[in-house]
Amino acid sequence: MDPLVKKYFRQDMLPHIYCPGCGHGTLMKDLVKAVDNLGLEKDQVCVVSGIGCSSRSAGYMDFNTIHTTHGRAIAVATGIKLAKPELRVIVITGDGDATAIGGNHFIHAARRNIDMAVLVFNNNIYGMTGGQYSPTTPMGDFGTTAPYGSIDPSFDIPTLAKAAGATFVARGTVFHTAKTIRLMERAILHKGFSVIDCMSVCPTYYGRKNKKGDAADMIRWQRDHCVDSADAKLMSPDELEDKLIIGETFHRNRAEYTSDYQELIDRCKGGAQ
Amino acid sequence: MSGKRVLMQGNEACVEGALAAGMRFYAGYPITPSTEIAELSALRLPVLGGHFIQMEDEIGSMAAVIGASVAGTKAMTATSGPGFSLKQENIGYAAMAEVPCVIVNVQRVGPSTGMPTSTAQGDIMQCRWGTHGDHPVITIAPSSVSEVYTEIIRAFNLSEKYRVPVIFLMDETVGHMREGIEIPDPDSYQVIDRAMPDKKGDNWRPFAVDSEKDVPKLPPFGMGWRYHITGLTHDERGYPTSSPEKSAAFISRLMNKLALNRDDIISCDSYMLEDADIAVICIGSIGRSAKEAVNRARAKGIKAGVFRPVTVWPFPDKEVTELAKKVKRIVVAEQNCGQIVLEVERCVRGACPVTFKGKANGSMLMPDEILAAIEGGEN
Ligand SMILES: Cc1ncc(C[n+]2csc(CCOP(=O)(O)OP(=O)(O)O)c2C)c(N)n1
Ligand code: SF4
C-alpha cells in the first residue's frame, strides 16, 4: 500500500464513494501529500467540509474531521478557528457548496481574513445530486437542469475570492499535481484566508452531459489549456482566449482575524471594564 | 457580582447567567427583541478571554456556534422568530452530531416579520419540530429575570451533559422586563463541564455507549483524539451508514438519550395546586399573569392553581396526566393560537375538560382574562 494512504487515510472507511476517474480523489491525495511535506502533526489538522461529493473527502482522512451542512463549512470552520486558533483549519468544499448556498459565508470569511485554507474542488457541476448546473458551469454548457444550455453567467472563483478580501488566491488542477500540492502547502502556511480553486473533473455528469470524453480526455484538456499565472502576464488576450490561468493569482499580507481578536482580548483584559 | 442585589433586564440576565455557566463563545446576528444579548456578549466576552462574532446571518451564527463547541468551548447564540427559522437546519445538525450548544429564542409575534417588538409564544412547536426528522431536543422557558439567570445555567449544564442543543425559549416580556434579582452565589449552583473519554484504546469508537441512557464522551478537536463528525446517519465509529440495522440502533440511542433521562431534565413549577379544582397550565411570562389570576380566583372562593412546565421539551407528560386525575378542569393559557394545549390534551386523555385561552395580538394575556377562563366563561 502507498505509505501516504497508510499514514493518512482511515483504512476502515475505504473504499471511497468516488466514481472511476473522479478528480476529487486526486485532490484529496494532493492534500495529504501537502500536509506530509509540511510535517504537520495529524492532531493539529482539522478538516471541515460541507455537502457534496467533494465534501465527502473529509471523512476518509485521519485528522480531526467534520462533515457539516451544505454551504456551511466555512462558518463552522470560523467557530473552530476562533475557539482554537492553534489548529490548522482546512476547508474542503465544492463549487456549489462554496459559491452558491455557501456564497455568503465565503465572502464574509474572506473579508475578515480569518486564517484557513479553503480548497474548492471545482468540477463545474453539482455532482452529488446528479449533474445540475452550478455557479461555475460555463455559460452555454449543459446540466440536467440546463437542458438547453445554461444562460447563467459563471463565477471565476479566484476573482471572487480576491474581490471579497482573500489574501492568498490560486488555482490548481487534477493534472498539475506537483504544482497543486505546492499551492496547498502555501495556502496552509499562509496566515489569512486562502482560497485554491482546485479544478476537478466529473466525468460522470459534467463530462457526459457536455461530451467532454472520459476522465483521461478531461484531464488531458487541463494539460493542454492551462497557463501559469507568471507566463500569462506575458501573453496577449488573444493567446489567453481558451486558456485557464493556474498557479498563484493573488497574494498579500494584511491583518488576520484571530490574531486581531487576541489583541482585542489582551487590550480588554488589560484595561478597565 | 454574586450575592448582590441588582436591577437587571431579562436579556442581560441571560448573558450573565450564561457567563456564569462558562459560556465563552457567542455568534449571532442582530434581531429584536434579542439584540441586547448580542450587545452585552460583545462587551463582556473579550474581557473574559472569550469570543464574540457577529456573523453574516443566523445560519452562519448557528454554524459558528457548532464549530466553537466542537473545539471545546461552551457556545451560545440568540435570536428571534425569523432568525430562529434560519437556524433550524443546523440545530438539527447539532442534535444529529451531538454537539452541545444553547440557542436563545426571545419570541416575538409571527408569522414572518410579524410584530418585532411585541410579545408572543408562537414558537413552542417550532422548538420541538422546527428542524426536519425525528430528533432529541431540550427546551426551557423561564418566567422571571431571576429564573432566566438560574435556568440558563441549567440549559448549559443539560446541553453539556446530554450533548444536545438546548433551546432557551424566552418571550419579549421576559427578555425586556427589568426586575431586582439576587445574583446567586457560585457555590449555590453546579456547573457541568463536558465529560472526556476515559482512555484511548486501539479500537476507540467515539459514539459507542454501554446503554442507551449513556451519552458518548466526545473530546474536543485538537486533543489527540482524531475522529469524524457527520450529519449523515452514522455508526459507532462516526462513519456514514445506510444499513437499516445500524440506522435503527442509531435513532433509538439518540432519542432514548433524553427519553430515559427525562426525570433529570424535566422541571416544573407548581403554585397552589395541593387542593386545586382548576389548574392553569402555562409557560414563560404567562406564569406571572396566571399566578395573579389564581390569587383573584381564590379571593372569590375558587380553588385554582398553576402548573408551569419550566422544561417545555421533553414535555412533562406524566406530570400532566397525573394532574388531570386530581383536578376538575384544566385551563391552558398561552400567547398563541393553541400549541401547548395540544400536548396537554394528549396527556389528559379525556380525564377532565380542557379550556383553551389563547391570545396572539402582541399584547400580554392579563390576569383577568385568565380569571374569566378559570370561571368558565370563555372557551
Ligand atoms: C440545504 C441543502 N440543499 C440541497 C442539498 C442537496 N445537495 C447535496 S450536494 C449538492 C450539490 C453539491 O455540489 P458541489 O458543492 O458542487 O459538490 P460536488 O458534489 O460537485 O463535489 C446539493 C444541491 C442539501 N444536501 N442540502
Ligand atoms: S458524480 Fe462526479 S463529482 Fe461525484 S464522485 Fe462521480 S465523478 Fe466525482
Short mmCIF file of C-alpha atoms in Angstrom, two decimals, chain A residues 85-231:
data_model
loop_
_atom_site.label_atom_id
_atom_site.label_comp_id
_atom_site.label_asym_id
_atom_site.label_seq_id
_atom_site.Cartn_x
_atom_site.Cartn_y
_atom_site.Cartn_z
CA PRO A 85 -6.54 29.20 16.79
CA GLU A 86 -3.69 26.71 17.15
CA LEU A 87 -5.49 24.23 14.86
CA ARG A 88 -4.59 24.20 11.17
CA VAL A 89 -8.03 24.61 9.66
CA ILE A 90 -8.56 23.34 6.12
CA VAL A 91 -11.94 23.57 4.41
CA ILE A 92 -12.86 21.22 1.58
CA THR A 93 -15.86 22.37 -0.38
CA GLY A 94 -17.41 22.13 -3.84
CA ASP A 95 -18.19 24.84 -6.36
CA GLY A 96 -21.86 24.71 -5.39
CA ASP A 97 -21.17 24.33 -1.70
CA ALA A 98 -18.77 27.29 -1.62
CA THR A 99 -20.24 29.75 -4.10
CA ALA A 100 -23.99 29.03 -4.31
CA ILE A 101 -25.52 28.04 -0.98
CA GLY A 102 -22.37 28.99 0.96
CA GLY A 103 -21.55 32.14 -1.01
CA ASN A 104 -22.35 34.46 1.86
CA HIS A 105 -20.03 32.70 4.30
CA PHE A 106 -17.33 32.53 1.62
CA ILE A 107 -17.23 36.29 1.01
CA HIS A 108 -17.55 37.27 4.66
CA ALA A 109 -14.82 34.94 5.86
CA ALA A 110 -12.63 36.37 3.08
CA ARG A 111 -13.50 39.89 4.23
CA ARG A 112 -12.44 39.02 7.79
CA ASN A 113 -9.25 37.38 6.50
CA ILE A 114 -9.62 34.60 9.05
CA ASP A 115 -6.81 32.07 8.87
CA MET A 116 -7.94 28.99 6.99
CA ALA A 117 -7.18 27.26 3.70
CA VAL A 118 -10.26 26.82 1.56
CA LEU A 119 -9.89 24.19 -1.16
CA VAL A 120 -12.74 24.38 -3.64
CA PHE A 121 -12.94 21.09 -5.54
CA ASN A 122 -14.43 22.73 -8.62
CA ASN A 123 -15.96 20.32 -11.13
CA ASN A 124 -18.27 22.90 -12.73
CA ILE A 125 -21.34 20.91 -11.76
CA TYR A 126 -23.41 19.60 -8.85
CA GLY A 127 -22.04 16.07 -8.79
CA MET A 128 -23.72 14.63 -5.74
CA THR A 129 -27.25 15.45 -6.84
CA GLY A 130 -26.71 14.19 -10.37
CA GLY A 131 -25.42 16.90 -12.68
CA GLN A 132 -27.36 20.12 -12.22
CA TYR A 133 -25.61 23.32 -13.35
CA SER A 134 -23.63 25.23 -10.72
CA PRO A 135 -22.38 28.82 -10.38
CA THR A 136 -19.19 27.75 -12.17
CA THR A 137 -20.81 25.90 -15.07
CA PRO A 138 -19.62 27.83 -18.15
CA MET A 139 -22.41 29.68 -19.98
CA GLY A 140 -23.85 27.54 -22.70
CA ASP A 141 -22.83 24.26 -21.08
CA PHE A 142 -25.34 21.59 -20.19
CA GLY A 143 -26.60 20.17 -16.94
CA THR A 144 -29.69 18.18 -16.04
CA THR A 145 -31.33 21.47 -15.07
CA ALA A 146 -29.86 23.26 -18.09
CA PRO A 147 -31.22 21.05 -20.87
CA TYR A 148 -30.94 23.91 -23.40
CA GLY A 149 -27.53 25.09 -22.20
CA SER A 150 -27.05 27.37 -19.22
CA ILE A 151 -27.83 31.05 -19.72
CA ASP A 152 -26.34 31.91 -16.29
CA PRO A 153 -23.02 33.74 -16.36
CA SER A 154 -20.49 31.90 -14.22
CA PHE A 155 -18.23 32.87 -11.32
CA ASP A 156 -14.46 32.92 -11.63
CA ILE A 157 -13.61 31.74 -8.11
CA PRO A 158 -10.15 33.38 -7.82
CA THR A 159 -11.59 36.74 -8.93
CA LEU A 160 -14.45 36.40 -6.47
CA ALA A 161 -12.10 35.43 -3.63
CA LYS A 162 -9.75 38.33 -4.29
CA ALA A 163 -12.57 40.86 -4.54
CA ALA A 164 -14.03 39.67 -1.24
CA GLY A 165 -10.70 40.07 0.56
CA ALA A 166 -8.90 36.71 0.47
CA THR A 167 -5.16 37.20 0.87
CA PHE A 168 -3.80 34.11 -0.89
CA VAL A 169 -5.56 33.06 -4.07
CA ALA A 170 -4.52 30.37 -6.52
CA ARG A 171 -5.73 27.75 -8.95
CA GLY A 172 -4.61 24.18 -9.28
CA THR A 173 -5.81 21.23 -11.34
CA VAL A 174 -6.04 17.49 -11.17
CA PHE A 175 -3.42 17.22 -13.92
CA HIS A 176 -0.87 19.57 -12.34
CA THR A 177 -0.35 17.57 -9.15
CA ALA A 178 3.10 18.85 -8.15
CA LYS A 179 2.05 22.45 -8.60
CA THR A 180 -1.24 21.92 -6.80
CA ILE A 181 0.47 20.25 -3.84
CA ARG A 182 2.87 23.17 -3.60
CA LEU A 183 -0.04 25.64 -3.71
CA MET A 184 -1.84 23.69 -0.98
CA GLU A 185 1.26 23.87 1.21
CA ARG A 186 1.44 27.61 0.73
CA ALA A 187 -2.28 28.06 1.40
CA ILE A 188 -1.99 26.11 4.65
CA LEU A 189 1.03 28.12 5.79
CA HIS A 190 -0.38 31.48 4.72
CA LYS A 191 -1.64 33.46 7.72
CA GLY A 192 -5.02 34.58 6.46
CA PHE A 193 -7.89 33.46 4.27
CA SER A 194 -6.52 31.39 1.38
CA VAL A 195 -8.53 30.03 -1.49
CA ILE A 196 -7.44 27.48 -4.05
CA ASP A 197 -9.75 26.88 -6.97
CA CYS A 198 -8.87 23.21 -7.46
CA MET A 199 -10.09 22.30 -10.94
CA SER A 200 -11.53 18.83 -10.64
CA VAL A 201 -13.23 16.64 -13.21
CA CYS A 202 -16.62 14.96 -13.01
CA PRO A 203 -16.67 12.55 -15.93
CA THR A 204 -19.94 11.03 -14.76
CA TYR A 205 -22.08 14.16 -15.10
CA TYR A 206 -20.27 17.21 -16.42
CA GLY A 207 -18.19 15.18 -18.83
CA ARG A 208 -21.04 13.10 -20.15
CA LYS A 209 -23.56 15.96 -20.43
CA ASN A 210 -21.05 18.11 -22.29
CA LYS A 211 -19.40 15.46 -24.48
CA LYS A 212 -16.00 16.04 -22.91
CA GLY A 213 -14.93 12.44 -23.33
CA ASP A 214 -13.76 10.23 -20.50
CA ALA A 215 -11.76 11.19 -17.40
CA ALA A 216 -8.45 10.91 -19.27
CA ASP A 217 -9.73 13.24 -22.01
CA MET A 218 -10.86 15.78 -19.43
CA ILE A 219 -7.53 15.69 -17.62
CA ARG A 220 -5.71 15.96 -20.95
CA TRP A 221 -7.74 19.09 -21.63
CA GLN A 222 -6.32 20.55 -18.42
CA ARG A 223 -2.79 19.67 -19.58
CA ASP A 224 -3.30 21.43 -22.90
CA HIS A 225 -5.19 24.52 -21.78
CA CYS A 226 -3.56 25.72 -18.57
CA VAL A 227 -1.08 28.55 -18.39
CA ASP A 228 0.83 29.51 -15.30
CA SER A 229 -0.03 32.95 -13.94
CA ALA A 230 3.56 34.14 -14.39
CA ASP A 231 3.56 33.13 -18.08
#
